[in-house]
PDB file of C-alpha atoms in Angstrom:
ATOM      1  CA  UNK A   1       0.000   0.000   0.000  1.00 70.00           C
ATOM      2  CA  UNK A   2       1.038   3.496  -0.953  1.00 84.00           C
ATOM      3  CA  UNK A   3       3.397   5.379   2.714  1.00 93.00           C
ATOM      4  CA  UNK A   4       5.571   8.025   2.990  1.00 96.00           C
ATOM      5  CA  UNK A   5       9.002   6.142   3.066  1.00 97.00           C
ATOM      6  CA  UNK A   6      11.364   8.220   5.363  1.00 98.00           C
ATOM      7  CA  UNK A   7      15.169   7.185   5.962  1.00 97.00           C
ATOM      8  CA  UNK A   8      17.341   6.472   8.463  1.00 97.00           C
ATOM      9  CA  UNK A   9      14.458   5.778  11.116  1.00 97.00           C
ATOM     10  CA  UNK A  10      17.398   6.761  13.698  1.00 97.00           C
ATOM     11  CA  UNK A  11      20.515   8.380  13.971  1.00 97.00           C
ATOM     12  CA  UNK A  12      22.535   9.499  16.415  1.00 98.00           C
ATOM     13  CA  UNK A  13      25.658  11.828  15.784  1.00 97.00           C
ATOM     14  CA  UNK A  14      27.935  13.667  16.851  1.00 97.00           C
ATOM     15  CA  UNK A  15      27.466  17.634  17.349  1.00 97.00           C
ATOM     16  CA  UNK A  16      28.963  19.350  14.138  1.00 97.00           C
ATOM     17  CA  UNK A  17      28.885  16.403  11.755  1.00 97.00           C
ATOM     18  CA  UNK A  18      26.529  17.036   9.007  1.00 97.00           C
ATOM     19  CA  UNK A  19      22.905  14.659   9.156  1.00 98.00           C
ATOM     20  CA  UNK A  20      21.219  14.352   5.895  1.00 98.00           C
ATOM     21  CA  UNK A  21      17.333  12.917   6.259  1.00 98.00           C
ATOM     22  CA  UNK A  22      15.156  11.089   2.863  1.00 98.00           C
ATOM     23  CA  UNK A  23      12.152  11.247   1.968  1.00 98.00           C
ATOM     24  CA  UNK A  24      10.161   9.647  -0.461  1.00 97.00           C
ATOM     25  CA  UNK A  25       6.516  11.019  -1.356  1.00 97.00           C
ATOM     26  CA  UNK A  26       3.550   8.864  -1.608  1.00 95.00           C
ATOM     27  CA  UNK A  27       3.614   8.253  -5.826  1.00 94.00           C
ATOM     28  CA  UNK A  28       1.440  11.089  -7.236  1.00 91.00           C
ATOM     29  CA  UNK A  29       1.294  13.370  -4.553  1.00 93.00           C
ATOM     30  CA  UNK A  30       2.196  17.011  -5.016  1.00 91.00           C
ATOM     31  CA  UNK A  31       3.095  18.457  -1.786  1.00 93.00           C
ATOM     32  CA  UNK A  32       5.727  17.940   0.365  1.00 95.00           C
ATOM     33  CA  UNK A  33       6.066  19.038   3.943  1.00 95.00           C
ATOM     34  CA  UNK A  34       8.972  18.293   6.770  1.00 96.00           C
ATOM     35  CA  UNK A  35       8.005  18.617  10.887  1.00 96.00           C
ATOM     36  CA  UNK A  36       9.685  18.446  13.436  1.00 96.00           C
ATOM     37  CA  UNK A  37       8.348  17.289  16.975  1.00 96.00           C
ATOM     38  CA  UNK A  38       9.870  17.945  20.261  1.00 93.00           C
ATOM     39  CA  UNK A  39       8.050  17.927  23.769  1.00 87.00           C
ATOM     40  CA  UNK A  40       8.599  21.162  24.225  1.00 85.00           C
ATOM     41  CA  UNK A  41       7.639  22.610  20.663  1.00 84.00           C
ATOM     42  CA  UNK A  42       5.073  19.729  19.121  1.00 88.00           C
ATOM     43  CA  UNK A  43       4.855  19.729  15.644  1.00 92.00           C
ATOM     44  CA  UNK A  44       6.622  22.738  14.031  1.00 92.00           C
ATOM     45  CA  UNK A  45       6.789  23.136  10.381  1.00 92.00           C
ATOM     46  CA  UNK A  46       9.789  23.392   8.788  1.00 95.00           C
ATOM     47  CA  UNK A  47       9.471  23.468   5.029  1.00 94.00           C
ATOM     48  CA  UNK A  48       7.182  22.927   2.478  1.00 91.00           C
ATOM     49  CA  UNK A  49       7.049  22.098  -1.242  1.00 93.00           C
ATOM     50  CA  UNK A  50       4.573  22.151  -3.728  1.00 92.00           C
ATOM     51  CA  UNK A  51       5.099  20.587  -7.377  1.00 92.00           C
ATOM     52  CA  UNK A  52       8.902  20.504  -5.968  1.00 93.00           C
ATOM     53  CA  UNK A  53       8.818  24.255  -5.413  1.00 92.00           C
ATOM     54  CA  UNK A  54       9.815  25.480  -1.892  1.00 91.00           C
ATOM     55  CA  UNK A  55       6.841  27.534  -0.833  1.00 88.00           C
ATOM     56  CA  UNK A  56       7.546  28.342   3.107  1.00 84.00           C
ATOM     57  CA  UNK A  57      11.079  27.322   4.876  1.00 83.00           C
ATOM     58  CA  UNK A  58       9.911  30.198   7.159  1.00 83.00           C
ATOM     59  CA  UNK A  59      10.161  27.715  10.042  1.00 85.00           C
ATOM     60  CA  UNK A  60      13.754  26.105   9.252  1.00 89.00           C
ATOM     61  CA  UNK A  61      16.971  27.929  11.151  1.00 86.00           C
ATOM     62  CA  UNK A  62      18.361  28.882   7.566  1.00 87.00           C
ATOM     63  CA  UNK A  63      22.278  29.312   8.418  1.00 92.00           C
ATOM     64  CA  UNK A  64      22.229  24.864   9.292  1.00 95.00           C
ATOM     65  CA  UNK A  65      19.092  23.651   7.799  1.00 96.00           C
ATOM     66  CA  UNK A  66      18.028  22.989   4.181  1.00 95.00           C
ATOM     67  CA  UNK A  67      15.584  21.456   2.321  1.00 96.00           C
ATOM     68  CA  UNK A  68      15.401  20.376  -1.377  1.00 95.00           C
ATOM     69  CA  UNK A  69      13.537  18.047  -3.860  1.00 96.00           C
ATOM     70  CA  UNK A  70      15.896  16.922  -6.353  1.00 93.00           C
ATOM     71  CA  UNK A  71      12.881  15.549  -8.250  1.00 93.00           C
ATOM     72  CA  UNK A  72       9.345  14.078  -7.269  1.00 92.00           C
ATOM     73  CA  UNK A  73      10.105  11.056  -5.486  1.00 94.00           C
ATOM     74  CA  UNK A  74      12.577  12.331  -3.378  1.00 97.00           C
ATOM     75  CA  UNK A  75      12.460  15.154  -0.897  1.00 97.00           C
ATOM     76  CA  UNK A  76      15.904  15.807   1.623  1.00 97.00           C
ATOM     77  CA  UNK A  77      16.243  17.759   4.797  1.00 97.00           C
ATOM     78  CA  UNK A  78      20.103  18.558   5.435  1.00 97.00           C
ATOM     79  CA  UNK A  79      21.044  19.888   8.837  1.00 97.00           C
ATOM     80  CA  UNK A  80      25.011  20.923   8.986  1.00 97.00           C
ATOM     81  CA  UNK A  81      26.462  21.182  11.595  1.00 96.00           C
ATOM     82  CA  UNK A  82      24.289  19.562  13.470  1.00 97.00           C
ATOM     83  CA  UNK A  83      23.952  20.505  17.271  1.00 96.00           C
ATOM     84  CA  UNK A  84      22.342  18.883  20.268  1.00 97.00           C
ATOM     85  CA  UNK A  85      19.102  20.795  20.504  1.00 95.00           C
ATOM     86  CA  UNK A  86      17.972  19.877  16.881  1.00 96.00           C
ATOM     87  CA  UNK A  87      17.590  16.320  18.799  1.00 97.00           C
ATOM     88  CA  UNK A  88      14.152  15.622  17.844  1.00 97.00           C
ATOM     89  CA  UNK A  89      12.025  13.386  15.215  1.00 98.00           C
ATOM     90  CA  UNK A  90      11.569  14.481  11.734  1.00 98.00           C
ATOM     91  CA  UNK A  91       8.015  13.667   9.932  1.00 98.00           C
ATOM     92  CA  UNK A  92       8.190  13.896   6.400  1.00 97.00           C
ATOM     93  CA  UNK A  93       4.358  14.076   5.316  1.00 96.00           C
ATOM     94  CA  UNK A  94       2.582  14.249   1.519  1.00 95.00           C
ATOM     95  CA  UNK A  95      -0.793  15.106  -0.067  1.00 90.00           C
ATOM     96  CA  UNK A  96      -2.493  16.554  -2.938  1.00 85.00           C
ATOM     97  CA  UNK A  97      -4.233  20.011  -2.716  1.00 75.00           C
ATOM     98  CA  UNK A  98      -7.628  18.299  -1.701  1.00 69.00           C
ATOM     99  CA  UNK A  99      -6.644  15.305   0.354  1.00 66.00           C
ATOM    100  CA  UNK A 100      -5.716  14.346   3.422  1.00 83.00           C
ATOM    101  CA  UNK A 101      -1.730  14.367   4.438  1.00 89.00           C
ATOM    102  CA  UNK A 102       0.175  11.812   5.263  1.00 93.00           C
ATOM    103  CA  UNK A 103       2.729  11.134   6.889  1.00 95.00           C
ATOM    104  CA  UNK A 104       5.896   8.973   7.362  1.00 97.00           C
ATOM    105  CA  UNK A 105       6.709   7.248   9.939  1.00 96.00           C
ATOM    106  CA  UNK A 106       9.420   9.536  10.940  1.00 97.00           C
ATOM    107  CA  UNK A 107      13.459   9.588  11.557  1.00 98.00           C
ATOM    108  CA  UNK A 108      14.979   9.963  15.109  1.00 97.00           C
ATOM    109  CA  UNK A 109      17.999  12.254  15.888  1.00 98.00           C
ATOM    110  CA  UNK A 110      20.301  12.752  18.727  1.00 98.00           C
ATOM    111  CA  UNK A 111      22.881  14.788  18.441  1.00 97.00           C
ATOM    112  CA  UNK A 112      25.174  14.327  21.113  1.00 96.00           C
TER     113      UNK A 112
ATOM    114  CA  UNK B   1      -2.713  34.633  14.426  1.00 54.00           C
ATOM    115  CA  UNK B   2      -1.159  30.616  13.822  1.00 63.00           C
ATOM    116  CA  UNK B   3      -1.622  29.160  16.553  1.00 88.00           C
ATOM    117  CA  UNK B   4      -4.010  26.486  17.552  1.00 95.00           C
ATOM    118  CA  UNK B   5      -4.802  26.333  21.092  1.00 96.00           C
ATOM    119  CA  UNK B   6      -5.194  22.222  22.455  1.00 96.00           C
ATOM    120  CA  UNK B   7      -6.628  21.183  26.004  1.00 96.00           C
ATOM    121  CA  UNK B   8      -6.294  19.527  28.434  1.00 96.00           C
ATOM    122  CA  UNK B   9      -2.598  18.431  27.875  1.00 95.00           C
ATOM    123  CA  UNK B  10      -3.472  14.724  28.821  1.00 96.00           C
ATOM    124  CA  UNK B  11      -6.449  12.976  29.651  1.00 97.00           C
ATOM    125  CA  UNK B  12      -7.804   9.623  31.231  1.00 98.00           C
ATOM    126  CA  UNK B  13     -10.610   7.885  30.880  1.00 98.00           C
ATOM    127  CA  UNK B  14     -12.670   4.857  31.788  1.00 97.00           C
ATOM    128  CA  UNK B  15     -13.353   2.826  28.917  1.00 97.00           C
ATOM    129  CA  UNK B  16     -16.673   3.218  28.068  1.00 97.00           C
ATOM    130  CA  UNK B  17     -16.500   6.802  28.989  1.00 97.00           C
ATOM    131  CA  UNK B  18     -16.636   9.765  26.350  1.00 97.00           C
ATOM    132  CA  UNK B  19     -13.140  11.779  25.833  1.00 98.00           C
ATOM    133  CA  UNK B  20     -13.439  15.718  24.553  1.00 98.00           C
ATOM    134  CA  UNK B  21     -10.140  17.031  23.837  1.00 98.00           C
ATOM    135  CA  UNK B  22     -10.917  20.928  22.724  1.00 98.00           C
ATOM    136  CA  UNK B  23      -9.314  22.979  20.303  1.00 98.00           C
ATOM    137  CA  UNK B  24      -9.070  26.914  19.765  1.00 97.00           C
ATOM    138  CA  UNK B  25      -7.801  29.001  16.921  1.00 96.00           C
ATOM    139  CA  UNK B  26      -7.472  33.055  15.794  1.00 93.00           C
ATOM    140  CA  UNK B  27      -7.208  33.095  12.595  1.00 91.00           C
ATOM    141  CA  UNK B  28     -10.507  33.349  10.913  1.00 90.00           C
ATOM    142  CA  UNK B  29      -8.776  32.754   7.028  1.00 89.00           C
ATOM    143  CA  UNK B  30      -8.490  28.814   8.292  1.00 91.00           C
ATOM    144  CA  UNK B  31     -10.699  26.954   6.942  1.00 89.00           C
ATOM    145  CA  UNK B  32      -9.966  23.326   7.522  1.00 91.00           C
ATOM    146  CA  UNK B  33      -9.752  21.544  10.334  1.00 94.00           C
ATOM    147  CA  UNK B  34      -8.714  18.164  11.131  1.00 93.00           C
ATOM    148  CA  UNK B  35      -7.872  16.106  14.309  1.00 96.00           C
ATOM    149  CA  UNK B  36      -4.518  13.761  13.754  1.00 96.00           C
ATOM    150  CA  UNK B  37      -3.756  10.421  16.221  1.00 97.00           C
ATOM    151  CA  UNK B  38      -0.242   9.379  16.869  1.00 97.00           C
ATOM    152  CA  UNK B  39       0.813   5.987  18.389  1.00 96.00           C
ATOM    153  CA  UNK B  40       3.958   5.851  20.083  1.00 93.00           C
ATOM    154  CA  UNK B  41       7.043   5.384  17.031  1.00 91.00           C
ATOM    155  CA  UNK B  42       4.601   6.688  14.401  1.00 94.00           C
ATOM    156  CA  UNK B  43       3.542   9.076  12.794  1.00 95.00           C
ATOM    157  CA  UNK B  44       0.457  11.358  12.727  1.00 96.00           C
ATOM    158  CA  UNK B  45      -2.932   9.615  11.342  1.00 95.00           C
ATOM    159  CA  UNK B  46      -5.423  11.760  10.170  1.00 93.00           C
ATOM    160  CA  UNK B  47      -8.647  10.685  12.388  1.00 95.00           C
ATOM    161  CA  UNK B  48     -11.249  13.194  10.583  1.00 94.00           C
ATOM    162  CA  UNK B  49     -11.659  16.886   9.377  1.00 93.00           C
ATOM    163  CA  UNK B  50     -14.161  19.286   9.326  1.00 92.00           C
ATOM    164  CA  UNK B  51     -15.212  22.304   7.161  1.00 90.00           C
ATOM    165  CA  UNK B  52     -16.541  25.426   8.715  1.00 88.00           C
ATOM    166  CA  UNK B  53     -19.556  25.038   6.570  1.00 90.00           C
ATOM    167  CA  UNK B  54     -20.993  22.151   9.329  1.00 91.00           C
ATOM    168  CA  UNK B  55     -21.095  22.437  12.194  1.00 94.00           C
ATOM    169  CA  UNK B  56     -20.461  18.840  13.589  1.00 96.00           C
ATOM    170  CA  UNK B  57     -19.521  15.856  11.050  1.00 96.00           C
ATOM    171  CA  UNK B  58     -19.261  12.242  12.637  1.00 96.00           C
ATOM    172  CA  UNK B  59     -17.263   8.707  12.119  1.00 95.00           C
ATOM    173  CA  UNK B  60     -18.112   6.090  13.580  1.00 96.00           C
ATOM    174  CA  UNK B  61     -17.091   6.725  17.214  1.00 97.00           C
ATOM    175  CA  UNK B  62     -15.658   9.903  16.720  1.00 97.00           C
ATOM    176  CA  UNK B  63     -17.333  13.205  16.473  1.00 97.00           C
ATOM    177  CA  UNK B  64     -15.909  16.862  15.159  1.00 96.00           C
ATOM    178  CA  UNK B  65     -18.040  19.621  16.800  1.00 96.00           C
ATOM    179  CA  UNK B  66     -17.531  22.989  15.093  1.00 95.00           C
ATOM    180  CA  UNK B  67     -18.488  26.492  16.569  1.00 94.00           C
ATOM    181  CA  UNK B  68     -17.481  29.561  13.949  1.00 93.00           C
ATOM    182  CA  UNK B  69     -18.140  32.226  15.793  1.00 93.00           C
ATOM    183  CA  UNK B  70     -16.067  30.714  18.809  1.00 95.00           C
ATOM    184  CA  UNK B  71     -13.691  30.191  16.717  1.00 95.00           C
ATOM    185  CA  UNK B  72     -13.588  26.935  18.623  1.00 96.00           C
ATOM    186  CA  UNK B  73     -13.770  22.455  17.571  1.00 97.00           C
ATOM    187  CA  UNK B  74     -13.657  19.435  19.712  1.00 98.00           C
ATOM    188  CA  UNK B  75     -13.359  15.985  19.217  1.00 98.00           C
ATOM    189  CA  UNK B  76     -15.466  13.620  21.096  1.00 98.00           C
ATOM    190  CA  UNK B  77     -15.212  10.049  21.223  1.00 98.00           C
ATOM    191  CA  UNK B  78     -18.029   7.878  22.281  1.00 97.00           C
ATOM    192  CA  UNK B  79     -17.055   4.604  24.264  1.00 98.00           C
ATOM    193  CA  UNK B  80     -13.677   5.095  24.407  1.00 98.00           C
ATOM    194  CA  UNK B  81     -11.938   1.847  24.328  1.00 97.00           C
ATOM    195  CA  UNK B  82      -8.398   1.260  25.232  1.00 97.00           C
ATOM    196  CA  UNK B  83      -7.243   1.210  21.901  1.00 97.00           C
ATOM    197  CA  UNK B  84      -7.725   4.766  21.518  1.00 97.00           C
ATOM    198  CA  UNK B  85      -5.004   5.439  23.936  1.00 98.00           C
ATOM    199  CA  UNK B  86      -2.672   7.931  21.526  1.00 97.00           C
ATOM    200  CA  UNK B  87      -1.600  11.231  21.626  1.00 97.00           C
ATOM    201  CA  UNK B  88      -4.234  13.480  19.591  1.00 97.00           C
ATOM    202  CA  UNK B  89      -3.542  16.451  17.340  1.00 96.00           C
ATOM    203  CA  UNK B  90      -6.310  19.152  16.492  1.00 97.00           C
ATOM    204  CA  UNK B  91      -5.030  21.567  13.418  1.00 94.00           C
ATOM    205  CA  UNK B  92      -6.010  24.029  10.959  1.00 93.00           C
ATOM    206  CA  UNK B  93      -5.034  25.053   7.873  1.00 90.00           C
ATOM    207  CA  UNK B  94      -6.577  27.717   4.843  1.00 86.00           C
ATOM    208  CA  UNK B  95      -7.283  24.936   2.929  1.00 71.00           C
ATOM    209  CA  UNK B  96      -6.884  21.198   2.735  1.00 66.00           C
ATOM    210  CA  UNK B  97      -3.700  21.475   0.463  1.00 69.00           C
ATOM    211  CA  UNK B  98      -1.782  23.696   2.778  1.00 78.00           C
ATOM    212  CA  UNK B  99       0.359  24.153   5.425  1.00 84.00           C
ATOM    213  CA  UNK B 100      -0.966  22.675   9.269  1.00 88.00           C
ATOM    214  CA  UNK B 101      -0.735  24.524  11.971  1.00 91.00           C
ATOM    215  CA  UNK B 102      -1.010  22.088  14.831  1.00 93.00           C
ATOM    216  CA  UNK B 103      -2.147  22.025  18.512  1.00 95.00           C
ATOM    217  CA  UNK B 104      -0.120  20.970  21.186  1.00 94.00           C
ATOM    218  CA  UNK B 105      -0.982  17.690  21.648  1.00 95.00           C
ATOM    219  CA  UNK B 106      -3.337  16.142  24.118  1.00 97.00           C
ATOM    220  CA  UNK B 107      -2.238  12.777  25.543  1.00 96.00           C
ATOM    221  CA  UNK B 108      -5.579  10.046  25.967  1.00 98.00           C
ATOM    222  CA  UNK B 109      -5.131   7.297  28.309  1.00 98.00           C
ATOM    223  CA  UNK B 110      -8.498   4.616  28.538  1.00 97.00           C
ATOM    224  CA  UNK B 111      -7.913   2.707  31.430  1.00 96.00           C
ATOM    225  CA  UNK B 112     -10.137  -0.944  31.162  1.00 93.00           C
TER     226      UNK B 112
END
């Protein structure tokens, strides 16, 4: 059945070393959005793409953090250098303008 | 004029017993409004949404209610069964296709 495929589902590093999380996109779907959940924060956004094109990384600290899709079934989320409060997990989620979003099933960091 | 007010912060319940988690936003351009559940290690589900143009729209066990001029939605769920124990997520958004602005969270415990 058709999920939001998100890779590594953990990682742990070291602070300063550069993290790089995948995403692939349910087949079809046209928008693209990365969260990240904390306890303290819940479910910020952090970018968001439509049809590939970056419409809001209003959320994303821009001097460490960027996002990209290098084409339709693959959306990235690069954090270097990484530090210990971006500990956290990262949902990747996709949709189409009318539909419900969904999400993947997340990726785990600790930065130590 | 983002933000989405959640409470309470966690809940228990009896199972049998009805669970309202409530839900309060500002801005008056959003115009859908869904409630996500999250199991521990996954990600966010969408439960069911709602359209200011109802006022309450039901599935099964779980009910949207929807006041406009409140500016207010809960979710109720009828004979909660333990099962339903999940962290919940109310949001909003300007339109299906676009970015969520989430609640905080609430926490539902259903004891048996």
């Amino acid at each position: 059945d058709a999920r939001v495929t998100q890779t590594p589902r953990h990682k742990v590093t070291e602070m300063g070393q550069e993290v790089t999380m995948r995403c692939q996109p349910i087949l079809g779907h046209n928008t693209v959005f990365w969260y990240r959940q904390t306890m303290m924060q819940g479910l910020e956004l952090l970018a968001y793409f439509r049809n590939r094109a970056p419409l809001d990384d209003s959320g994303m600290p821009k001097d460490r953090f960027s996002a990209e899709m290098p084409d339709a079934t693959l959306a990235t989320l690069k954090i270097q250098p990484s530090e210990p409060r971006d500990s956290a997990v990262y949902f990747c989620a996709s949709g189409l303008l009318t539909g419900e979003l969904f999400f993947g099933e997340g990726s785990r960091l600790t930065v130590l | 004029q983002q933000q989405v007010k959640q409470s309470p912060q966690s809940l228990i319940v009896q199972k049998g017993g009805i669970s309202i988690i409530n839900c309060a936003y500002e801005n008056t351009a959003f115009d859908y409004f869904p409630w996500y559940q999250q199991f521990p290690g996954k990600g966010p589900a969408l439960l069911i949404a709602i359209r200011p143009d109802v006022s309450e729209k039901k599935e099964g066990r779980f009910t949207i209610s929807f006041n406009k001029s409140a500016k207010q939605f809960s979710l109720h769920i009828m004979d909660s069964q333990p099962g339903d124990s999940a962290t919940y997520f109310c949001a909003a958004s300007k339109d299906s296709g676009s970015r969520l602005t989430f609640g905080e969270g609430t926490q539902l415990t259903v004891n048996p």
